[in-house]
Amino acid sequence: MALSSMTGFARQAGTLPDGTGYVWELRSVNGRGLDVRLRLPPGLDRLEAPLREATAARFKRGNISATLTLKREDRAPRLTPDPAALEQALALALELAARIPG
C-alpha cells in the first residue's frame, strides 16, 4: 500500500507590477476533516470564499493554513513640475503683493 503524506509547507514570494511585494505561505497537516484557515491582508476579505471553495475542490481532509502578506513600497509620489502653472501662480502672487499697501 502506497502512503502519501498530508503534511507540507510551501512559500512563494514575488512582486506585482505596481511594486507591491507579496508572500504566500501554505501549511498542511493531517486531519480527519477539512479545516481551512486563511489570513489575508485588510481589504482582501472578498477572496476568502473563492479560496475556500478552490481548496475544498482539491482537498478532502487535512488542516490547511494559508497566509498572504503584502508589502507596499512607501514611496513619495513623483511630482512633475508644470512650468506654465508655476509661472501663473508666481504672476498672481506678485499681482496680489502689489495690491497690498505698505
PDB file of C-alpha atoms in Angstrom:
ATOM      1  CA  MET A   1       0.000   0.000   0.000  1.00  0.00           C
ATOM      2  CA  ALA A   2       1.461   3.353  -1.018  1.00  0.00           C
ATOM      3  CA  LEU A   3       1.229   6.123   1.528  1.00  0.00           C
ATOM      4  CA  SER A   4       1.279   9.799   0.797  1.00  0.00           C
ATOM      5  CA  SER A   5       1.788  12.441   3.425  1.00  0.00           C
ATOM      6  CA  MET A   6      -0.725  15.183   4.096  1.00  0.00           C
ATOM      7  CA  THR A   7       1.973  17.287   5.714  1.00  0.00           C
ATOM      8  CA  GLY A   8       3.559  20.029   3.667  1.00  0.00           C
ATOM      9  CA  PHE A   9       4.852  23.577   3.544  1.00  0.00           C
ATOM     10  CA  ALA A  10       5.214  25.995   0.646  1.00  0.00           C
ATOM     11  CA  ARG A  11       6.336  29.597   0.374  1.00  0.00           C
ATOM     12  CA  GLN A  12       6.142  31.761  -2.738  1.00  0.00           C
ATOM     13  CA  ALA A  13       7.329  35.377  -2.871  1.00  0.00           C
ATOM     14  CA  GLY A  14       7.188  37.856  -5.695  1.00  0.00           C
ATOM     15  CA  THR A  15       6.485  41.399  -6.785  1.00  0.00           C
ATOM     16  CA  LEU A  16       3.367  42.711  -8.506  1.00  0.00           C
ATOM     17  CA  PRO A  17       3.628  45.139 -11.449  1.00  0.00           C
ATOM     18  CA  ASP A  18       2.914  48.118  -9.161  1.00  0.00           C
ATOM     19  CA  GLY A  19       5.913  47.253  -6.980  1.00  0.00           C
ATOM     20  CA  THR A  20       3.917  45.627  -4.168  1.00  0.00           C
ATOM     21  CA  GLY A  21       5.732  42.620  -2.729  1.00  0.00           C
ATOM     22  CA  TYR A  22       3.803  39.514  -1.716  1.00  0.00           C
ATOM     23  CA  VAL A  23       4.467  36.286   0.171  1.00  0.00           C
ATOM     24  CA  TRP A  24       2.129  33.279   0.212  1.00  0.00           C
ATOM     25  CA  GLU A  25       2.752  30.666   2.901  1.00  0.00           C
ATOM     26  CA  LEU A  26       0.828  27.396   2.884  1.00  0.00           C
ATOM     27  CA  ARG A  27       0.952  24.689   5.546  1.00  0.00           C
ATOM     28  CA  SER A  28      -0.931  21.449   5.807  1.00  0.00           C
ATOM     29  CA  VAL A  29      -1.025  18.725   8.429  1.00  0.00           C
ATOM     30  CA  ASN A  30      -3.040  15.548   8.781  1.00  0.00           C
ATOM     31  CA  GLY A  31      -6.608  15.922   9.993  1.00  0.00           C
ATOM     32  CA  ARG A  32      -9.850  13.957   9.923  1.00  0.00           C
ATOM     33  CA  GLY A  33     -11.916  16.612   8.201  1.00  0.00           C
ATOM     34  CA  LEU A  34     -11.081  19.642   6.143  1.00  0.00           C
ATOM     35  CA  ASP A  35     -10.167  22.718   8.188  1.00  0.00           C
ATOM     36  CA  VAL A  36      -9.090  25.724   6.112  1.00  0.00           C
ATOM     37  CA  ARG A  37      -7.663  28.787   7.869  1.00  0.00           C
ATOM     38  CA  LEU A  38      -6.895  31.911   5.884  1.00  0.00           C
ATOM     39  CA  ARG A  39      -5.055  35.057   6.897  1.00  0.00           C
ATOM     40  CA  LEU A  40      -5.443  37.814   4.341  1.00  0.00           C
ATOM     41  CA  PRO A  41      -4.460  41.481   4.395  1.00  0.00           C
ATOM     42  CA  PRO A  42      -7.176  44.055   5.139  1.00  0.00           C
ATOM     43  CA  GLY A  43      -9.262  44.797   2.083  1.00  0.00           C
ATOM     44  CA  LEU A  44      -8.849  41.344   0.547  1.00  0.00           C
ATOM     45  CA  ASP A  45     -11.562  39.623   2.591  1.00  0.00           C
ATOM     46  CA  ARG A  46     -13.590  39.123  -0.604  1.00  0.00           C
ATOM     47  CA  LEU A  47     -11.046  36.469  -1.642  1.00  0.00           C
ATOM     48  CA  GLU A  48     -11.810  34.235   1.330  1.00  0.00           C
ATOM     49  CA  ALA A  49     -14.862  32.424  -0.090  1.00  0.00           C
ATOM     50  CA  PRO A  50     -13.309  31.668  -3.517  1.00  0.00           C
ATOM     51  CA  LEU A  51     -10.100  30.463  -1.834  1.00  0.00           C
ATOM     52  CA  ARG A  52     -12.068  28.157   0.472  1.00  0.00           C
ATOM     53  CA  GLU A  53     -14.031  26.760  -2.483  1.00  0.00           C
ATOM     54  CA  ALA A  54     -10.867  26.155  -4.521  1.00  0.00           C
ATOM     55  CA  THR A  55      -9.232  24.427  -1.549  1.00  0.00           C
ATOM     56  CA  ALA A  56     -12.285  22.222  -0.887  1.00  0.00           C
ATOM     57  CA  ALA A  57     -12.340  21.200  -4.563  1.00  0.00           C
ATOM     58  CA  ARG A  58      -8.795  19.841  -4.302  1.00  0.00           C
ATOM     59  CA  PHE A  59      -8.577  18.513  -0.739  1.00  0.00           C
ATOM     60  CA  LYS A  60     -10.971  16.294   1.175  1.00  0.00           C
ATOM     61  CA  ARG A  61      -9.262  16.404   4.552  1.00  0.00           C
ATOM     62  CA  GLY A  62      -6.433  17.977   6.494  1.00  0.00           C
ATOM     63  CA  ASN A  63      -5.718  21.178   8.378  1.00  0.00           C
ATOM     64  CA  ILE A  64      -4.646  23.762   5.819  1.00  0.00           C
ATOM     65  CA  SER A  65      -3.408  27.253   6.672  1.00  0.00           C
ATOM     66  CA  ALA A  66      -2.746  29.914   4.054  1.00  0.00           C
ATOM     67  CA  THR A  67      -1.265  33.347   4.774  1.00  0.00           C
ATOM     68  CA  LEU A  68      -0.881  36.191   2.297  1.00  0.00           C
ATOM     69  CA  THR A  69       1.385  39.079   3.268  1.00  0.00           C
ATOM     70  CA  LEU A  70       1.694  42.241   1.188  1.00  0.00           C
ATOM     71  CA  LYS A  71       4.458  44.811   1.447  1.00  0.00           C
ATOM     72  CA  ARG A  72       3.763  48.074  -0.267  1.00  0.00           C
ATOM     73  CA  GLU A  73       6.613  50.412  -1.060  1.00  0.00           C
ATOM     74  CA  ASP A  74       6.355  53.628   0.941  1.00  0.00           C
ATOM     75  CA  ARG A  75       7.433  55.833  -1.879  1.00  0.00           C
ATOM     76  CA  ALA A  76       6.857  59.543  -2.077  1.00  0.00           C
ATOM     77  CA  PRO A  77       4.645  60.399  -5.016  1.00  0.00           C
ATOM     78  CA  ARG A  78       6.519  61.589  -8.070  1.00  0.00           C
ATOM     79  CA  LEU A  79       5.965  65.243  -8.727  1.00  0.00           C
ATOM     80  CA  THR A  80       6.186  66.576 -12.234  1.00  0.00           C
ATOM     81  CA  PRO A  81       6.546  70.344 -12.256  1.00  0.00           C
ATOM     82  CA  ASP A  82       4.346  72.306 -14.643  1.00  0.00           C
ATOM     83  CA  PRO A  83       6.367  75.414 -15.576  1.00  0.00           C
ATOM     84  CA  ALA A  84       3.352  77.237 -17.049  1.00  0.00           C
ATOM     85  CA  ALA A  85       1.276  76.708 -13.906  1.00  0.00           C
ATOM     86  CA  LEU A  86       4.190  77.828 -11.712  1.00  0.00           C
ATOM     87  CA  GLU A  87       4.578  80.987 -13.801  1.00  0.00           C
ATOM     88  CA  GLN A  88       0.870  81.759 -13.468  1.00  0.00           C
ATOM     89  CA  ALA A  89       0.979  81.238  -9.706  1.00  0.00           C
ATOM     90  CA  LEU A  90       4.041  83.486  -9.363  1.00  0.00           C
ATOM     91  CA  ALA A  91       2.446  86.217 -11.504  1.00  0.00           C
ATOM     92  CA  LEU A  92      -0.727  86.066  -9.404  1.00  0.00           C
ATOM     93  CA  ALA A  93       1.286  86.244  -6.171  1.00  0.00           C
ATOM     94  CA  LEU A  94       3.216  89.291  -7.437  1.00  0.00           C
ATOM     95  CA  GLU A  95      -0.022  90.972  -8.539  1.00  0.00           C
ATOM     96  CA  LEU A  96      -1.611  90.388  -5.138  1.00  0.00           C
ATOM     97  CA  ALA A  97       1.524  91.617  -3.343  1.00  0.00           C
ATOM     98  CA  ALA A  98       1.427  94.842  -5.398  1.00  0.00           C
ATOM     99  CA  ARG A  99      -2.171  95.495  -4.258  1.00  0.00           C
ATOM    100  CA  ILE A 100      -1.323  95.253  -0.571  1.00  0.00           C
ATOM    101  CA  PRO A 101      -0.488  98.701   0.823  1.00  0.00           C
ATOM    102  CA  GLY A 102       2.637  99.211   2.828  1.00  0.00           C
TER     103      GLY A 102
END
